[in-house]
Coordinates of C-alpha atoms in Angstrom, one line a residue:
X1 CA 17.3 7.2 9.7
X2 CA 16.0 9.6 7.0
X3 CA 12.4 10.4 7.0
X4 CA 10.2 13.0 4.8
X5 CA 7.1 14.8 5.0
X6 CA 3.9 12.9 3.0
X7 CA 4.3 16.2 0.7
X8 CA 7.6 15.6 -0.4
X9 CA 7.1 11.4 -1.1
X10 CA 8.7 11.1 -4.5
X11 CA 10.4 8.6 -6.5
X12 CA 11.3 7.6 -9.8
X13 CA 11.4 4.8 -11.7
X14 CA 12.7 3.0 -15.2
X15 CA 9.6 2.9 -17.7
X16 CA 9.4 0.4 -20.6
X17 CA 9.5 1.9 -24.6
X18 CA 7.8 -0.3 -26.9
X19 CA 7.8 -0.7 -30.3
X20 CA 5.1 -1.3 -32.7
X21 CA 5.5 -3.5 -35.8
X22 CA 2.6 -3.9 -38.6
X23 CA 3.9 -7.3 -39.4
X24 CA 4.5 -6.3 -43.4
X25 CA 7.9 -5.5 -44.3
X26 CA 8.2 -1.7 -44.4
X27 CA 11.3 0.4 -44.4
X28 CA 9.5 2.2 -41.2
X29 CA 9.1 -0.9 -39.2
X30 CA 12.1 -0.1 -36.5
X31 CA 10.4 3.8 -36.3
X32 CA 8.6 4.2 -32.3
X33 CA 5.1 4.8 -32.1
X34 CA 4.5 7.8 -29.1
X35 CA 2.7 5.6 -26.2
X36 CA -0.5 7.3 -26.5
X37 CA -0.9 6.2 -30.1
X38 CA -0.8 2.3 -29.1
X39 CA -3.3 0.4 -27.8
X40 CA -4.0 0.3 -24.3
X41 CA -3.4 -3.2 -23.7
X42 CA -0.1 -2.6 -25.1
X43 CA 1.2 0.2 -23.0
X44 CA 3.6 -0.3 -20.2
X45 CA 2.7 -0.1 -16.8
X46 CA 2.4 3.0 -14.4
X47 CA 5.1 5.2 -13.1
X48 CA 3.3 4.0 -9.7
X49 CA 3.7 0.2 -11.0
X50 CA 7.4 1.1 -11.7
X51 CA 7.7 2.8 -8.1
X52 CA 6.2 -0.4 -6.2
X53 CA 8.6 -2.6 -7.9
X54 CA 11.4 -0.8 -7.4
X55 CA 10.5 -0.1 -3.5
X56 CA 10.3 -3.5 -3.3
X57 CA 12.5 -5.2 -5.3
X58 CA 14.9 -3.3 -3.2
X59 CA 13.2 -3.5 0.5
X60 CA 15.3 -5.6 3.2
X61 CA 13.0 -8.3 4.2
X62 CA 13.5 -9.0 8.6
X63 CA 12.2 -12.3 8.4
X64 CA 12.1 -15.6 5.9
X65 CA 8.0 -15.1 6.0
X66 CA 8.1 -11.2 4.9
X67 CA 10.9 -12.3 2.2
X68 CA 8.4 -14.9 1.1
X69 CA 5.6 -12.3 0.7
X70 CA 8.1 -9.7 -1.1
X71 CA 8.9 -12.7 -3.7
X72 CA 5.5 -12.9 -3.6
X73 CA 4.7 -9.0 -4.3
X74 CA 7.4 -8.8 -6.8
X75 CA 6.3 -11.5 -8.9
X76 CA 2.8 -10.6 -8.7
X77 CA 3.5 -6.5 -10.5
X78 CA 6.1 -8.5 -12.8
X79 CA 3.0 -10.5 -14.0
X80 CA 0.9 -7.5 -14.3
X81 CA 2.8 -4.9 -16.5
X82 CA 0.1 -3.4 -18.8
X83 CA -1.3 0.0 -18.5
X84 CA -5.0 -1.5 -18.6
X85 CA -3.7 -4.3 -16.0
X86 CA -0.6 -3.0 -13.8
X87 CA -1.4 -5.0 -10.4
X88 CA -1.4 -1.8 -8.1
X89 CA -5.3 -0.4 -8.8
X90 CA -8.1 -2.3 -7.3
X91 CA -9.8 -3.3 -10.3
X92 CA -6.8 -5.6 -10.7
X93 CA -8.7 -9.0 -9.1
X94 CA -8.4 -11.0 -7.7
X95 CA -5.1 -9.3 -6.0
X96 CA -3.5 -5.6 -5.7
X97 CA -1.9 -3.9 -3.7
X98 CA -2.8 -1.6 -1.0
X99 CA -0.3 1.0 1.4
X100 CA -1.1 1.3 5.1
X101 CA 0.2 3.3 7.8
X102 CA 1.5 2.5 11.2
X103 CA 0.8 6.3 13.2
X104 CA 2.8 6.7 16.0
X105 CA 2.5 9.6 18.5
X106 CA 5.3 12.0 19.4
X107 CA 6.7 9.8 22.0
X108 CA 6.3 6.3 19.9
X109 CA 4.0 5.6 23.3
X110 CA 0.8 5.2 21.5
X111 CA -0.7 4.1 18.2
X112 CA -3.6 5.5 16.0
X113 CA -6.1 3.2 15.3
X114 CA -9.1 3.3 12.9
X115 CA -12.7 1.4 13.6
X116 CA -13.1 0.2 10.0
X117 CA -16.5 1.0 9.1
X118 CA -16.7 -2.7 7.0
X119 CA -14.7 -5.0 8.6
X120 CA -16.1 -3.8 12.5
X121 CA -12.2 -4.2 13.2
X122 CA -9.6 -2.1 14.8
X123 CA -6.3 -1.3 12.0
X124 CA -3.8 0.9 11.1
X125 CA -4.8 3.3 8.7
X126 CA -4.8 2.3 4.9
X127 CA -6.4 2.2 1.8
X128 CA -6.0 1.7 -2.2
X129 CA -3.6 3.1 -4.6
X130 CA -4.9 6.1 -6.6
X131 CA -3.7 7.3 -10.2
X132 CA -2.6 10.6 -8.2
X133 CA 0.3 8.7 -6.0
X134 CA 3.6 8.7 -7.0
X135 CA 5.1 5.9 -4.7
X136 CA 3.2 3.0 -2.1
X137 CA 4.7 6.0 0.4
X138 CA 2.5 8.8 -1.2
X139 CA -0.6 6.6 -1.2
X140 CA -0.1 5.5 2.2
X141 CA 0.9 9.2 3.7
X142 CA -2.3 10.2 1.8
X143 CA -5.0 7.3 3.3
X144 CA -2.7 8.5 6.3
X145 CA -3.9 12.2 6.3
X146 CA -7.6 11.6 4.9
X147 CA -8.3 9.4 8.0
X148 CA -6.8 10.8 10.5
X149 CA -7.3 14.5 10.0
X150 CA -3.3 14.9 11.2
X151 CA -1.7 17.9 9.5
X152 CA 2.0 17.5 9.7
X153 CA 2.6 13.7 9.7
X154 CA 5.9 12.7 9.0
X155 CA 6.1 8.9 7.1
X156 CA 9.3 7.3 6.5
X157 CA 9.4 5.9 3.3
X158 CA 10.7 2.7 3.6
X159 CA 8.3 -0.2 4.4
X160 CA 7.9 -1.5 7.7
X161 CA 6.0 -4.6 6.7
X162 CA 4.2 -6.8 4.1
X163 CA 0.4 -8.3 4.6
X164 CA -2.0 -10.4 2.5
X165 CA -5.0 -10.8 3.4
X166 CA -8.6 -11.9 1.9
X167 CA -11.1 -8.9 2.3
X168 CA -14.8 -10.5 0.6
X169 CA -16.2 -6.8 0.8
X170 CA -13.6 -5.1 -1.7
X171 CA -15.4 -3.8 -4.8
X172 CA -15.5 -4.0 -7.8
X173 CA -14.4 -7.0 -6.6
X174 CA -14.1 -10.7 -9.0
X175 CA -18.2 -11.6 -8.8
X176 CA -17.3 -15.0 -8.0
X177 CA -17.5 -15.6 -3.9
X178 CA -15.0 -18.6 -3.8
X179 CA -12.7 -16.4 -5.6
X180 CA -12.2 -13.7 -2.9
X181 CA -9.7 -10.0 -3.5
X182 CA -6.3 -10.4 -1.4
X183 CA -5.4 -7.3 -0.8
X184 CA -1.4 -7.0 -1.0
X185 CA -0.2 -4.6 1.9
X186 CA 3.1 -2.6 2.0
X187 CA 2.7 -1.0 5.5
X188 CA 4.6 1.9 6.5
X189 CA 5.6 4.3 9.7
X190 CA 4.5 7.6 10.6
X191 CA 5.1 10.4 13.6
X192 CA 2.6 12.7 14.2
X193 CA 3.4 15.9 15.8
X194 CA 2.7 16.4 20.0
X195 CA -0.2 18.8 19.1
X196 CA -2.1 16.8 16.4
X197 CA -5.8 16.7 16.7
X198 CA -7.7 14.1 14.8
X199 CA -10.9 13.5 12.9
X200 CA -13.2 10.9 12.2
X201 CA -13.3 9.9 8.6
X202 CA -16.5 8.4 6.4
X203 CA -14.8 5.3 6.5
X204 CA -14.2 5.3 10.2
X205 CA -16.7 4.3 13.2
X206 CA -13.9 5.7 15.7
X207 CA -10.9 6.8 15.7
X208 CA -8.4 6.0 19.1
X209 CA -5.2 6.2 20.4
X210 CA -4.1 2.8 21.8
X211 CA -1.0 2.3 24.4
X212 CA 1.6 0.4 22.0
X213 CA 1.1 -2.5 25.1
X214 CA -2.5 -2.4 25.1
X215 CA -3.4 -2.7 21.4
X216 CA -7.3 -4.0 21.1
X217 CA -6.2 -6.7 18.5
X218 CA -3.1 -8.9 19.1
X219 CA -2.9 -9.2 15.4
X220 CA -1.5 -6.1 15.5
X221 CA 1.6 -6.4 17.2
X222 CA 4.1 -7.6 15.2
X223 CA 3.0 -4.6 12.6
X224 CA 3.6 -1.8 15.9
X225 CA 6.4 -3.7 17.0
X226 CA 8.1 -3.8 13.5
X227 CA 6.9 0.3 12.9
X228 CA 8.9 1.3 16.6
X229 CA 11.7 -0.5 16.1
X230 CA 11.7 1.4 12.6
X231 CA 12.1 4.6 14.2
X232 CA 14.1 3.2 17.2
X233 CA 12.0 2.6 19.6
X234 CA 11.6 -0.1 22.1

């Protein structure tokens, strides 16, 4: 199985041209503007939006419910494919996506878990997509670093699994309360070195290692489960 360091998360992916047309006849009308001179509700989407489609346009769902949920995804950035609304930046509401991380120890015998400072909830670590990722792998290897402190974690960039969930305390949010932000989770795997040494983050109440058979929310099983076997593991 081929891993890579958070550092070296890259990808590439196809980018729509556009063409504007003043809607007189003109023997200029086939000439391309440059994308910076159109408006922005007319410019294509992000290289990340073009990344997150292609990861999972092409991601191997295990089950009939995580295929249902990568239709799901998929349709959802297809939708969204305008630079001023691309689907993968929270103030896309009432759904984006978000990229979490699964952190195994050396030995795949214990998991990292974060206190979420909102939610009062034990989880993987995770957060939103930022205009400085590259991939749903870069975002997640990043959330991955900031709240755990780890130097060295090594994240394999191919998901692990697919979550939606409501979260009522996302901001900027929709204003509406009976029309809640579902967060849209690809969830990935990293190993972090036998000598890593964590820290607390803002965000965090606590910070833990759990035994992978003693995890403090049941919830999170399938998730570990899916993350070990991943890499191999039991």
């Amino acid at each position: 199985m081929g891993t890579q360091t958070s550092s070296g998360t890259t990808a590439s992916g196809p980018t729509a041209s556009r063409r504007a047309s003043s809607g007189t006849a003109s023997s200029d009308v086939g000439d391309a503007l440059p994308v910076s001179a159109l408006p922005v509700s007319a410019r294509p989407a992000s290289g990340l939006h073009a990344a997150a489609l292609a990861t999972l346009r092409s991601w191997t769902a295990p089950t009939p419910e995580q295929e249902r949920l990568r239709a799901r995804y998929v349709a959802h950035l297809e939708a969204h494919d305008r630079a001023d609304d691309d689907g993968v930046y929270r103030d896309c509401v009432p759904d984006h996506l978000t990229a979490s991380t699964v952190v195994l120890s050396h030995d795949g015998a214990q998991v990292l878990l974060t206190l979420h400072a909102k939610a009062r909830r034990w989880f993987q670590l995770g957060g939103h997509l930022e205009a400085g990722d590259a991939t749903p792998a870069a975002a997640a290897a990043r959330e991955a670093r900031e709240e755990s402190g780890i130097a060295g974690l090594v994240l394999d960039a191919v998901p692990v699994h697919l979550d939606e969930h409501v979260v009522p305390f996302c901001r900027p949010g929709t204003g509406d309360p009976a029309r809640p932000v579902h967060h849209l989770d690809v969830r990935f795997v990293a190993v972090a070195p036998a000598d890593a040494e964590t820290a607390v983050s803002d965000e965090s109440l606590d910070l833990r290692w759990w035994p992978v058979d003693a995890l403090p929310d049941p919830e999170l099983a399938e998730l570990v489960m899916r993350a070990r076997a991943r890499l191999g593991g039991a």
